[in-house]
Amino acid sequence: LINSGMAPMKTWFTREEEPPRNRVCTCQKCIRTGDIENIGKTDRHGTYFEMLGNFSFGDYFKKDAIPYCWEFLTKVVGLEEDRLYPSIYLDDDEAFEIWNKDIGIPAERIFRFGKEDNFWEHGAGPCGPCSEVYYDRGEEHGCGKPTCTVGCDCDRYIEVWNNVFSQFVNDGEGHYEEMKNKNIDTGMGLERLACVCQNVGSLFDVDTVMNITNKVSEITHAHYGESHKTDVSLRVITDHIRSSVMMICDGVLPSNEGRGYVLRRLLRRAARHGRLLGVEKPFLFDVVDTVVRENESAYPDLREKQGYITKVIRTEEENFAKTIDGGMRIYNDLLAAHKQRNETVFSGADAFKLYDTFGFPIDLTAEMVEEAGMTVDRDGFNQLMEEQRVRARKAREALGDLGWAGIEFGSEVPATEFAGYEQDRIPDAKVVAIVAEGEQVDEIVSGVEAAVVLDKTPFYAEMGGQTADHGVLLAGKMGFEVFDVQKNKGGKFLHSGRMTEGVLKVGDTVCAQIDPERRKAIRRAHSATHLLDAALKKVLGGHVHQAGSLVEPDRIRFDFTHFEAITPDQLSEIDRLVNDAILEGLPVVTEVLPIEEAKRKGAVAMFGEKYGDVVRVVEMGDFSMEFCGGTHLDNTAKAGPFRIKSEGSVASGVRRIEATVGKLTLETVNRNQQMLFHAAQMLKTSPAELEGRIEQQLAETKELRQALDKFKAEASLGEARNFLMSAKDVKGLKVLTAQRDGLDANALRKMGDFLRDKEPGVVGVMASVNDGKITFQAVCGKEAVARGVKAGDIIKAIAPVCGGKGGGKPDSAMGGGTDVLKLDDALAMVDDFVAGKLN
């Protein structure tokens, strides 16, 4: 999910950080969806591919990179020299000379392209001209035009290698500065290389990919080569299920934003193409085993997580199946409305409605609309999406965001040494950088908020879900209060806080002291989090993986993958297992081990996390063993009582438990106990007998309420009889109006029902004011209705006088209003309204 293989290495290119080696070779699983509408329609587009990269950080440059490239393609891979065509940047004469004179490629076989094709840059940062190598697959793959040559959009000439000569730094505003250390960034897609080497028609015909298509064909009964439309659907499903399996294996879950949305739209697009092939039920999960089998030799974790991957895909398919039918009905109605108006553009608002309500990705809607001969107003859709993003951004901003972790420093600022596992206090930490208001400064004074970088620190930076330490930096009369710590990707710890007194300068030596009580409370919570994770796996199953966590002092928020509600019995068992492990007093042992040794030992890695060659393993007896860089207790007994506060769903397939430990649990227990004693005291009983006393009180209250309701009903009916006696005669009908404030709608309805049933010729309108709002009730007896006087018409006539509305049936209707000052005017209209109807 990155735009290039070099993106994570930018700081090595610019030498802001020292690379681990000056020459690096990579293979990256990569997802790109920019050309998603071309998937299946061309031979070379796919959302998932393996990106091979070769990098030089200030080591070799053009004169070596181009010969290396040629040697690899012709001697190692064995591609025919007469089928390879290099391209260069328009004015890169140096690259031309190397290709022409050193390699021996004739000038007419070297193509010069402009900035759009042969100059690599992505925003600000390292960039430079490119030299690509194209492979001629033969006339049978071409477009047939006389002008068809390298650079044509058809599938004849495909790029198999790209040399990027990263020699400039772009400031983002079009200014280019030549780098002292020039770099090489070369790339090649494994699937494209396999396509060429296996001499097959497309990347979908490569053996490992075609085997997946064969499985899809087996399920759908649609076969490759039957028709172009069938081939497109088979290719889309094959490509998207490969991408989805890889993403889920790396910890991505379907959602409506970010990476999760990319995954969701791939799965839903694949499911929809399954329906085009006649498969109405979920089927993608049945293809997972084939995808795993074809890729597990390079990525063995696919097999380890196969059950989990299958469950995620099946759940997402089933969820989409519940909405797609309803969504398709709405889509067909919207499409028909556009067609009826002779429109050729499907509105952005309608496309957004399908996305927001039914989860239809925009490209899915665009694809369906295209099949109907229309286009989608993507600009309108994007505008609505941006408005939604702005609303979400404002909501996040309201929560506050320090953002210090984004600050970059040069190589003169060393990475911070973390000593907080063993020490709560370091007396001789050196200040190596200070940031105030987004800029590096040399000193700060009292009252200034800033971030301080130390050469070594006992402060734990927020990561892995564990909140940061708080504390102070002290030196003589200087004081700096630390309320947050973040670690940037260069390994610098940024201690954010406020100067309380004195002056702090870069180069000063300070005493860095964490808040030890806060650290203890965080240790209790973090250790209990490991126990909770283990308990969840024991009770719910091995498919449970951590999907996020927040570890605060004595407080835990733990998100995990699970696909159904947890029963009360399961929750009780999870609670019991954690507390048993605490009471057992299990020793907490921390070891630093090579990653393979840690895996053999049985340590559990956090799902989706990336680890180095050496990892930290936290073991709690035989109950839990996990990779973890956080701070922990030395014995589970010190966690104190564990208590689950809540459990619920936070996303499709993800649930959340919130819990407390230690002093926070004890405070809650004490507070609850005080409330219990207070409640017992108020009810003049003991805590042991409180439940029975409350049940008795509830029964007595229910009897009293029933008696009161009966009394009110009888009083209302008595009042209704009085209303009837005072009714006016309007041409043989008994018309009455009355206002009785404080009555609810139910009481008015009962009075009205009594009047209507008691007198066939009655026309009654009653009003009641409650909290400045008017409720109207109108009733008409059988005789009144027969003579054309209807309750609904009366309400429609008088309610607007009070700024309201209403309606109902001929014999009974209700309405409302807000202008109490106009109530008398509304009731005075009733006589005239009835007389008018009778006339």
PDB file of N, CA, C and O in Angstrom, residues 311-339:
ATOM      1  N   LYS A 311     -11.858 -16.914   7.699  1.00  0.00           N
ATOM      2  CA  LYS A 311     -12.981 -16.428   8.512  1.00  0.00           C
ATOM      3  C   LYS A 311     -13.291 -14.971   8.198  1.00  0.00           C
ATOM      4  O   LYS A 311     -14.456 -14.580   8.064  1.00  0.00           O
ATOM      5  N   VAL A 312     -12.248 -14.140   8.069  1.00  0.00           N
ATOM      6  CA  VAL A 312     -12.452 -12.715   7.768  1.00  0.00           C
ATOM      7  C   VAL A 312     -13.150 -12.555   6.417  1.00  0.00           C
ATOM      8  O   VAL A 312     -14.115 -11.792   6.283  1.00  0.00           O
ATOM      9  N   ILE A 313     -12.674 -13.274   5.406  1.00  0.00           N
ATOM     10  CA  ILE A 313     -13.256 -13.144   4.066  1.00  0.00           C
ATOM     11  C   ILE A 313     -14.693 -13.646   4.046  1.00  0.00           C
ATOM     12  O   ILE A 313     -15.586 -13.006   3.474  1.00  0.00           O
ATOM     13  N   ARG A 314     -14.946 -14.772   4.706  1.00  0.00           N
ATOM     14  CA  ARG A 314     -16.315 -15.302   4.718  1.00  0.00           C
ATOM     15  C   ARG A 314     -17.271 -14.321   5.425  1.00  0.00           C
ATOM     16  O   ARG A 314     -18.390 -14.089   4.948  1.00  0.00           O
ATOM     17  N   THR A 315     -16.839 -13.767   6.539  1.00  0.00           N
ATOM     18  CA  THR A 315     -17.684 -12.812   7.260  1.00  0.00           C
ATOM     19  C   THR A 315     -17.992 -11.593   6.402  1.00  0.00           C
ATOM     20  O   THR A 315     -19.132 -11.132   6.347  1.00  0.00           O
ATOM     21  N   GLU A 316     -16.975 -11.062   5.718  1.00  0.00           N
ATOM     22  CA  GLU A 316     -17.191  -9.887   4.869  1.00  0.00           C
ATOM     23  C   GLU A 316     -18.127 -10.220   3.702  1.00  0.00           C
ATOM     24  O   GLU A 316     -19.003  -9.427   3.346  1.00  0.00           O
ATOM     25  N   GLU A 317     -17.958 -11.408   3.113  1.00  0.00           N
ATOM     26  CA  GLU A 317     -18.858 -11.827   2.027  1.00  0.00           C
ATOM     27  C   GLU A 317     -20.296 -11.925   2.520  1.00  0.00           C
ATOM     28  O   GLU A 317     -21.234 -11.474   1.850  1.00  0.00           O
ATOM     29  N   GLU A 318     -20.485 -12.537   3.680  1.00  0.00           N
ATOM     30  CA  GLU A 318     -21.838 -12.711   4.215  1.00  0.00           C
ATOM     31  C   GLU A 318     -22.468 -11.362   4.541  1.00  0.00           C
ATOM     32  O   GLU A 318     -23.657 -11.141   4.286  1.00  0.00           O
ATOM     33  N   ASN A 319     -21.670 -10.438   5.099  1.00  0.00           N
ATOM     34  CA  ASN A 319     -22.193  -9.106   5.396  1.00  0.00           C
ATOM     35  C   ASN A 319     -22.593  -8.370   4.123  1.00  0.00           C
ATOM     36  O   ASN A 319     -23.624  -7.694   4.073  1.00  0.00           O
ATOM     37  N   PHE A 320     -21.765  -8.506   3.081  1.00  0.00           N
ATOM     38  CA  PHE A 320     -22.077  -7.835   1.815  1.00  0.00           C
ATOM     39  C   PHE A 320     -23.312  -8.456   1.158  1.00  0.00           C
ATOM     40  O   PHE A 320     -24.138  -7.753   0.570  1.00  0.00           O
ATOM     41  N   ALA A 321     -23.447  -9.766   1.292  1.00  0.00           N
ATOM     42  CA  ALA A 321     -24.607 -10.442   0.701  1.00  0.00           C
ATOM     43  C   ALA A 321     -25.914  -9.920   1.297  1.00  0.00           C
ATOM     44  O   ALA A 321     -26.947  -9.872   0.627  1.00  0.00           O
ATOM     45  N   LYS A 322     -25.860  -9.535   2.579  1.00  0.00           N
ATOM     46  CA  LYS A 322     -27.082  -9.027   3.235  1.00  0.00           C
ATOM     47  C   LYS A 322     -27.492  -7.667   2.678  1.00  0.00           C
ATOM     48  O   LYS A 322     -28.663  -7.309   2.713  1.00  0.00           O
ATOM     49  N   THR A 323     -26.506  -6.895   2.198  1.00  0.00           N
ATOM     50  CA  THR A 323     -26.824  -5.539   1.741  1.00  0.00           C
ATOM     51  C   THR A 323     -26.902  -5.415   0.228  1.00  0.00           C
ATOM     52  O   THR A 323     -27.548  -4.500  -0.281  1.00  0.00           O
ATOM     53  N   ILE A 324     -26.266  -6.323  -0.510  1.00  0.00           N
ATOM     54  CA  ILE A 324     -26.163  -6.123  -1.956  1.00  0.00           C
ATOM     55  C   ILE A 324     -27.521  -6.187  -2.649  1.00  0.00           C
ATOM     56  O   ILE A 324     -27.802  -5.415  -3.569  1.00  0.00           O
ATOM     57  N   ASP A 325     -28.392  -7.087  -2.195  1.00  0.00           N
ATOM     58  CA  ASP A 325     -29.697  -7.192  -2.857  1.00  0.00           C
ATOM     59  C   ASP A 325     -30.494  -5.905  -2.682  1.00  0.00           C
ATOM     60  O   ASP A 325     -31.067  -5.368  -3.637  1.00  0.00           O
ATOM     61  N   GLY A 326     -30.527  -5.402  -1.436  1.00  0.00           N
ATOM     62  CA  GLY A 326     -31.219  -4.137  -1.192  1.00  0.00           C
ATOM     63  C   GLY A 326     -30.562  -3.007  -1.946  1.00  0.00           C
ATOM     64  O   GLY A 326     -31.227  -2.143  -2.525  1.00  0.00           O
ATOM     65  N   GLY A 327     -29.228  -3.014  -1.959  1.00  0.00           N
ATOM     66  CA  GLY A 327     -28.497  -1.976  -2.674  1.00  0.00           C
ATOM     67  C   GLY A 327     -28.740  -2.032  -4.171  1.00  0.00           C
ATOM     68  O   GLY A 327     -28.876  -0.996  -4.829  1.00  0.00           O
ATOM     69  N   MET A 328     -28.821  -3.243  -4.735  1.00  0.00           N
ATOM     70  CA  MET A 328     -29.071  -3.382  -6.164  1.00  0.00           C
ATOM     71  C   MET A 328     -30.466  -2.888  -6.532  1.00  0.00           C
ATOM     72  O   MET A 328     -30.669  -2.301  -7.602  1.00  0.00           O
ATOM     73  N   ARG A 329     -31.428  -3.114  -5.643  1.00  0.00           N
ATOM     74  CA  ARG A 329     -32.788  -2.609  -5.914  1.00  0.00           C
ATOM     75  C   ARG A 329     -32.771  -1.081  -5.964  1.00  0.00           C
ATOM     76  O   ARG A 329     -33.355  -0.473  -6.859  1.00  0.00           O
ATOM     77  N   ILE A 330     -32.087  -0.467  -4.992  1.00  0.00           N
ATOM     78  CA  ILE A 330     -31.991   0.991  -4.968  1.00  0.00           C
ATOM     79  C   ILE A 330     -31.228   1.482  -6.200  1.00  0.00           C
ATOM     80  O   ILE A 330     -31.626   2.459  -6.859  1.00  0.00           O
ATOM     81  N   TYR A 331     -30.139   0.794  -6.541  1.00  0.00           N
ATOM     82  CA  TYR A 331     -29.350   1.179  -7.712  1.00  0.00           C
ATOM     83  C   TYR A 331     -30.206   1.135  -8.974  1.00  0.00           C
ATOM     84  O   TYR A 331     -30.178   2.077  -9.792  1.00  0.00           O
ATOM     85  N   ASN A 332     -30.955   0.048  -9.148  1.00  0.00           N
ATOM     86  CA  ASN A 332     -31.796  -0.083 -10.345  1.00  0.00           C
ATOM     87  C   ASN A 332     -32.845   1.022 -10.408  1.00  0.00           C
ATOM     88  O   ASN A 332     -33.143   1.546 -11.489  1.00  0.00           O
ATOM     89  N   ASP A 333     -33.409   1.383  -9.238  1.00  0.00           N
ATOM     90  CA  ASP A 333     -34.393   2.475  -9.207  1.00  0.00           C
ATOM     91  C   ASP A 333     -33.734   3.802  -9.595  1.00  0.00           C
ATOM     92  O   ASP A 333     -34.289   4.582 -10.375  1.00  0.00           O
ATOM     93  N   LEU A 334     -32.531   4.051  -9.026  1.00  0.00           N
ATOM     94  CA  LEU A 334     -31.816   5.298  -9.334  1.00  0.00           C
ATOM     95  C   LEU A 334     -31.432   5.344 -10.807  1.00  0.00           C
ATOM     96  O   LEU A 334     -31.552   6.391 -11.463  1.00  0.00           O
ATOM     97  N   LEU A 335     -30.961   4.207 -11.335  1.00  0.00           N
ATOM     98  CA  LEU A 335     -30.561   4.140 -12.743  1.00  0.00           C
ATOM     99  C   LEU A 335     -31.754   4.393 -13.649  1.00  0.00           C
ATOM    100  O   LEU A 335     -31.664   5.153 -14.625  1.00  0.00           O
ATOM    101  N   ALA A 336     -32.904   3.773 -13.306  1.00  0.00           N
ATOM    102  CA  ALA A 336     -34.117   3.949 -14.111  1.00  0.00           C
ATOM    103  C   ALA A 336     -34.549   5.415 -14.123  1.00  0.00           C
ATOM    104  O   ALA A 336     -34.985   5.939 -15.158  1.00  0.00           O
ATOM    105  N   ALA A 337     -34.399   6.092 -12.970  1.00  0.00           N
ATOM    106  CA  ALA A 337     -34.786   7.509 -12.889  1.00  0.00           C
ATOM    107  C   ALA A 337     -33.898   8.358 -13.795  1.00  0.00           C
ATOM    108  O   ALA A 337     -34.384   9.276 -14.480  1.00  0.00           O
ATOM    109  N   HIS A 338     -32.592   8.060 -13.813  1.00  0.00           N
ATOM    110  CA  HIS A 338     -31.689   8.798 -14.707  1.00  0.00           C
ATOM    111  C   HIS A 338     -32.046   8.548 -16.168  1.00  0.00           C
ATOM    112  O   HIS A 338     -32.046   9.473 -16.984  1.00  0.00           O
ATOM    113  N   LYS A 339     -32.324   7.279 -16.494  1.00  0.00           N
ATOM    114  CA  LYS A 339     -32.670   6.917 -17.878  1.00  0.00           C
ATOM    115  C   LYS A 339     -33.954   7.622 -18.306  1.00  0.00           C
ATOM    116  O   LYS A 339     -34.078   8.091 -19.442  1.00  0.00           O
TER     117      LYS A 339
END
